Tab-separated table of C-alpha atoms in Angstrom:
chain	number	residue	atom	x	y	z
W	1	UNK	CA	70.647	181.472	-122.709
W	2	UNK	CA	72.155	183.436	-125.652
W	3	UNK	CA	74.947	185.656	-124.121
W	4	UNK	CA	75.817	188.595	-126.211
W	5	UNK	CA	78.711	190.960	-124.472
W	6	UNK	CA	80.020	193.859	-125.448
W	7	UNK	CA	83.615	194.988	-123.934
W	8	UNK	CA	82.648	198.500	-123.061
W	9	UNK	CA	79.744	199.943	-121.535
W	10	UNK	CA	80.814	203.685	-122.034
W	11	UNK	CA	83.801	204.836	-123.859
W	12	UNK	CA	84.646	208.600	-124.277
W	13	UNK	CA	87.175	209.443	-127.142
W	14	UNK	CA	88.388	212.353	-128.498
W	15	UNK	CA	87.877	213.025	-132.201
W	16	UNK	CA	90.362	211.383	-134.725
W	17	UNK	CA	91.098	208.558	-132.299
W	18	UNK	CA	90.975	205.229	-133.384
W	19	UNK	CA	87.825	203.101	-131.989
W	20	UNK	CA	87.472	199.500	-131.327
W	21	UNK	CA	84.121	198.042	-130.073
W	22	UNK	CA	84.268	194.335	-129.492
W	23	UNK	CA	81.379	192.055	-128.874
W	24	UNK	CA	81.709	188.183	-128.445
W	25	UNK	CA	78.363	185.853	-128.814
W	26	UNK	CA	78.444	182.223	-126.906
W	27	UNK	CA	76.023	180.515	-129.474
W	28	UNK	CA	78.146	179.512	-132.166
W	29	UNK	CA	75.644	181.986	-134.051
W	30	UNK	CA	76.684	182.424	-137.926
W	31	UNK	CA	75.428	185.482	-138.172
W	32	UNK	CA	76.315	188.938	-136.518
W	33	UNK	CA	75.580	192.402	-136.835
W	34	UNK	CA	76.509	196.273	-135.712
W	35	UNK	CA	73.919	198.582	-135.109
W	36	UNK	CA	74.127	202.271	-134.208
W	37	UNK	CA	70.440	203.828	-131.915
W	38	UNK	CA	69.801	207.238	-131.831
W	39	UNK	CA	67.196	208.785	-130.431
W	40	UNK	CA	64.010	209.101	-132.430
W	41	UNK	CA	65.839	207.226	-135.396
W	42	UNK	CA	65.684	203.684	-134.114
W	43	UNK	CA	68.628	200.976	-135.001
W	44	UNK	CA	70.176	201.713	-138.028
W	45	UNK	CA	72.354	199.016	-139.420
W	46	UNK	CA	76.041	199.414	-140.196
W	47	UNK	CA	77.783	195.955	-140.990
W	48	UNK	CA	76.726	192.762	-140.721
W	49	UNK	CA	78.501	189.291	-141.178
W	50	UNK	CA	77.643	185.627	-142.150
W	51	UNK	CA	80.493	184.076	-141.537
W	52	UNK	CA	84.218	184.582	-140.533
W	53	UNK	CA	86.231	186.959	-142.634
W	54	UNK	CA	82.841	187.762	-144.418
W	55	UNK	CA	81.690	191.136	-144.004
W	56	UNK	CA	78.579	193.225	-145.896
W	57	UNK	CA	77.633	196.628	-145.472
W	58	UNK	CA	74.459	197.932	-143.856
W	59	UNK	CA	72.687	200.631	-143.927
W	60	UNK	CA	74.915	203.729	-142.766
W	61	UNK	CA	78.853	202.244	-143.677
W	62	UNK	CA	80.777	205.239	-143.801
W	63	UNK	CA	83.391	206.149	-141.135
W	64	UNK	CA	83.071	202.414	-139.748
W	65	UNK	CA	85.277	198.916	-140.715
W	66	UNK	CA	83.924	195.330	-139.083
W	67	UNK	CA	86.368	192.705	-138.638
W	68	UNK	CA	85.511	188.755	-137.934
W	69	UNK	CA	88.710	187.194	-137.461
W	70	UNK	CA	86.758	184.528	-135.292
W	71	UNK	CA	82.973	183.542	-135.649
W	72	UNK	CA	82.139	184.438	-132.017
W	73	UNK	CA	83.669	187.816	-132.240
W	74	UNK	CA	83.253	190.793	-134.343
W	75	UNK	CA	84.608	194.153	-134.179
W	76	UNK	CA	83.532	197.481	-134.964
W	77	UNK	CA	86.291	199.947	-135.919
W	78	UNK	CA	86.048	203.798	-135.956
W	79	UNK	CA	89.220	204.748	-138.015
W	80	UNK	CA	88.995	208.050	-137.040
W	81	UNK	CA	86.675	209.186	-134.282
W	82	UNK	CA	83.780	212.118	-135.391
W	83	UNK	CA	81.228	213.834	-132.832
W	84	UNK	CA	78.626	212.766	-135.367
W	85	UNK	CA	79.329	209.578	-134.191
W	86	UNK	CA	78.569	209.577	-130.799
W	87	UNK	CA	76.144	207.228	-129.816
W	88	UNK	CA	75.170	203.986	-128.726
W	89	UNK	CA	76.260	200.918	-130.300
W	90	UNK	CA	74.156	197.162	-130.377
W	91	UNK	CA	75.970	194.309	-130.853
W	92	UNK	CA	73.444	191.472	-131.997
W	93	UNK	CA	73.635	187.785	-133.303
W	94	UNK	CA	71.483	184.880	-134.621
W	95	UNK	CA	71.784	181.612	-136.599
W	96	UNK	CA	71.801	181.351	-139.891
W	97	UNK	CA	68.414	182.066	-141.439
W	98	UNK	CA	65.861	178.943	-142.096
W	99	UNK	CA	67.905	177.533	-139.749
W	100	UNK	CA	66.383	179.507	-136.442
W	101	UNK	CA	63.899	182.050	-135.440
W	102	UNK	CA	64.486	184.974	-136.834
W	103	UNK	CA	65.575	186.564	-133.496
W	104	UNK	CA	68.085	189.090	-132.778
W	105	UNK	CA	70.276	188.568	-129.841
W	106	UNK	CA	71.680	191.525	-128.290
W	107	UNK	CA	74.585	192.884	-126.215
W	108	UNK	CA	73.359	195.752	-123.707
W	109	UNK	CA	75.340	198.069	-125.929
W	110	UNK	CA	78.112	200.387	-126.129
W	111	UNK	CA	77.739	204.155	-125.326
W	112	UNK	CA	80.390	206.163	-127.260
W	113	UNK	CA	80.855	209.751	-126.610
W	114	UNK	CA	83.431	211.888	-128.871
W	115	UNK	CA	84.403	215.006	-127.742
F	1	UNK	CA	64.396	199.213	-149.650
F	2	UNK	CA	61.865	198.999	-147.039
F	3	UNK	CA	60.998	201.474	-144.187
F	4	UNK	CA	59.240	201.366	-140.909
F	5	UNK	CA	57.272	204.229	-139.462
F	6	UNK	CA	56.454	204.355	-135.557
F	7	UNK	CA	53.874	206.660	-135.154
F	8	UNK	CA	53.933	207.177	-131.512
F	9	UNK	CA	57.897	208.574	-130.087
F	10	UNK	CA	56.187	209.063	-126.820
F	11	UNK	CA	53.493	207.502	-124.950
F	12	UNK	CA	52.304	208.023	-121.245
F	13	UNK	CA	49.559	205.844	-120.085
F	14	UNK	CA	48.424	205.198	-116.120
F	15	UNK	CA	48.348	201.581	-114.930
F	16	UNK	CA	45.509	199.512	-116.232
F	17	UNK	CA	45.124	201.821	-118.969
F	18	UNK	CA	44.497	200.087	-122.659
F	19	UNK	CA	47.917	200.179	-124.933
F	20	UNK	CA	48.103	200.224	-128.942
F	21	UNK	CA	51.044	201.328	-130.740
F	22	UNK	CA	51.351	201.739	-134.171
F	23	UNK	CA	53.803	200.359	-136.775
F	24	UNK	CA	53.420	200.365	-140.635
F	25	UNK	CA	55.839	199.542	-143.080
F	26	UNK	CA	56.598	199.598	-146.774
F	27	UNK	CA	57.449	196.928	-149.108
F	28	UNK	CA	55.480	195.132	-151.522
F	29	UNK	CA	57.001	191.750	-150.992
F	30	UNK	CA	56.497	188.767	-147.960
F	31	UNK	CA	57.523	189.861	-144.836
F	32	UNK	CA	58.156	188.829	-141.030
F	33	UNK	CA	57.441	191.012	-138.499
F	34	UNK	CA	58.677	191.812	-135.058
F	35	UNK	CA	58.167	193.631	-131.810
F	36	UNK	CA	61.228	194.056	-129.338
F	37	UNK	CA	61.274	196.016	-126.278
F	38	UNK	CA	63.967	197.568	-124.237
F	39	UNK	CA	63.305	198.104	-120.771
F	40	UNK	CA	65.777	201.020	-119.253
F	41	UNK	CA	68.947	199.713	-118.745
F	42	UNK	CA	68.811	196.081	-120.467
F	43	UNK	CA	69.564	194.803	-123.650
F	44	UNK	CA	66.986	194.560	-126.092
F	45	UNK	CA	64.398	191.828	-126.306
F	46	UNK	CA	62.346	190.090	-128.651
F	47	UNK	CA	58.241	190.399	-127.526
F	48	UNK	CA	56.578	188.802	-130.379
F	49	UNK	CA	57.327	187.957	-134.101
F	50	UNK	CA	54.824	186.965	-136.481
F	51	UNK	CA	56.210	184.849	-139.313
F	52	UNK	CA	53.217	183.146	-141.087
F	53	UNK	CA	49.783	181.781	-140.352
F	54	UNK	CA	47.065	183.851	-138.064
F	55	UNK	CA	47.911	187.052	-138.338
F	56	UNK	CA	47.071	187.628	-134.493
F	57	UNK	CA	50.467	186.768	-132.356
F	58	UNK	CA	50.594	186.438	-129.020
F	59	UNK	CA	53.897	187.227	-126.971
F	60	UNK	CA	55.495	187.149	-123.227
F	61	UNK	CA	53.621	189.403	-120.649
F	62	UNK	CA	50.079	189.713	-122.026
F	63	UNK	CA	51.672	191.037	-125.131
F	64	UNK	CA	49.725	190.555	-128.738
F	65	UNK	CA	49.880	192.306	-132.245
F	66	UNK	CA	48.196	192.214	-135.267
F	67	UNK	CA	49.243	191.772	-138.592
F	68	UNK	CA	47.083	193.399	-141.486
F	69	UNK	CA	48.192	192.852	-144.761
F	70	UNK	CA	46.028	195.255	-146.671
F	71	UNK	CA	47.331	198.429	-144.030
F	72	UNK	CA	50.884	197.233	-143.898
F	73	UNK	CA	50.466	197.314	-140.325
F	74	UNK	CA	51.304	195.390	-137.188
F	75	UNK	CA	50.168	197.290	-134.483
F	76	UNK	CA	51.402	196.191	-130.668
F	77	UNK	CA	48.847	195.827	-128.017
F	78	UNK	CA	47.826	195.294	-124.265
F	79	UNK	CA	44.732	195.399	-122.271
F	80	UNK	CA	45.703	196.508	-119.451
F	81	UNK	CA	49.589	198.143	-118.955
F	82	UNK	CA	51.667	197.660	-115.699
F	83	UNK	CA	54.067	200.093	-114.430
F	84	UNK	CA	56.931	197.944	-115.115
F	85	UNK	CA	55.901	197.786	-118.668
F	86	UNK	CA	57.996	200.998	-119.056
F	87	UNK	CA	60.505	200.635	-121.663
F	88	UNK	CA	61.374	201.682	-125.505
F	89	UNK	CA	59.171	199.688	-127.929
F	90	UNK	CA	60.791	198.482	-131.718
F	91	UNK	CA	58.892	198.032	-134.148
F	92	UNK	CA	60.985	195.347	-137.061
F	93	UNK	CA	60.778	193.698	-140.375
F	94	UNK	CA	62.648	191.638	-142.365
F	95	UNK	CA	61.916	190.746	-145.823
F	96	UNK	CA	61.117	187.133	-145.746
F	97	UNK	CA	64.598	185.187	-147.002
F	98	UNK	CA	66.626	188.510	-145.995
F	99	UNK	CA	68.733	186.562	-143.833
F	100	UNK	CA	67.550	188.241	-140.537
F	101	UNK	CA	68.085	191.745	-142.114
F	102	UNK	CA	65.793	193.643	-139.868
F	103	UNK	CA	65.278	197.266	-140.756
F	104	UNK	CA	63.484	198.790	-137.263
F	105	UNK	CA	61.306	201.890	-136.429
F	106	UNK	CA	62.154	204.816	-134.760
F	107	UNK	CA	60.960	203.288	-131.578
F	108	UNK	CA	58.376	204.377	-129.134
F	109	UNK	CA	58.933	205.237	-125.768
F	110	UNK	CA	55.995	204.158	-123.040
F	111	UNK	CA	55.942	205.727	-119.791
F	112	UNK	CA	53.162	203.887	-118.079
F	113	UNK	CA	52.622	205.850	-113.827
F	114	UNK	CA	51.898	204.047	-111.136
């Protein structure tokens, strides 16, 4: 089975902290992603990668950074922590596309609260 | 860009009841479809996908959905819920050669009592 894991379950920071979320997939999966889920608005998607050191922007960008140093790990980084970003975070992978399903593999997620 | 509208944000059925939830999107071009579900405190899963081919999919736990081009739908359904059918419900697509860029809907939660 695909193992997605994200390092935190629940993290509560205090705003203008500095924020890492790590997440680490097991598949040798090319392709990663960060989403943020809020109630009523679904996933919205803030970075995704394709490959090591290669990073595009998703969705909702601002305040965030990715990093892929590694292609089983990829790191979400809130330079500076807002209350407007308190929520949970997905981690998800998959293989490069045409070469798999389609499916999204996720982590169980990251609840972030900023005070 | 393409959107995905989830009719339903809350849903409370009794077992054995009939399910249907409702998902349209917009975009003009080929697209592949997807249902994932997130039962309370797990990750989330994928239920069904429909890529190509009859537009009725079938998925894991009595599960099926229905693609219809002309409505830009793809509607979830079950006969007959179970209490433990209880979770958030996704609705996804992905523009076909997007490289697994889903965009999702705003999710609908199912409360089905025992």
């Amino acid at each position: 089975d695909v193992k997605v894991t994200q390092s935190s379950r629940y993290l509560v920071k205090r705003t203008g902290e500095k924020v890492f979320l790590e997440c680490v997939q097991d598949m040798d999966h090319e392709n990663m992603f960060w989403y943020r889920q809020d109630p009523g608005l679904g996933l919205r998607l803030i970075y995704f990668s394709y490959d090591v050191k290669m990073k595009e922007k998703g969705d909702i960008p601002e305040g965030y950074s990715v990093s892929r140093e590694k292609k089983e790990r990829f790191s979400l980084i809130l330079e500076s922590a807002s209350t407007n970003q308190t929520s949970m975070y997905l981690c998800a992978s998959s293989p490069l596309a045409g070469a798999g399903t389609g499916e999204l593999f996720f982590g169980e997620g990251s609840r972030l609260t900023v005070l | 860009a393409q959107s995905v509208s989830q009719h339903n944000h809350h849903v409370i059925l009794s077992e054995a009841a009939s399910l249907e939830l409702g998902c349209n999107y917009s975009y003009g071009g080929t697209v592949n479809l997807f249902w994932y579900v997130q039962y309370p405190g797990q990750h989330l899963q994928l239920l069904l996908k429909y890529f190509s081919g009859d537009p009725l999919v079938k998925g894991i736990k009595g599960f099926e959905a229905e693609f219809i081009k002309s409505k830009f739908s793809f509607n979830l359904r079950k006969p007959s819920v179970q209490w433990s059918d209880t979770a958030e419900y996704f609705c996804a697509v992905e523009p076909d050669n997007a490289g697994n860029m889903l965009t999702f809907g705003g999710g609908t939660r199912l409360m089905v009592k025992p």
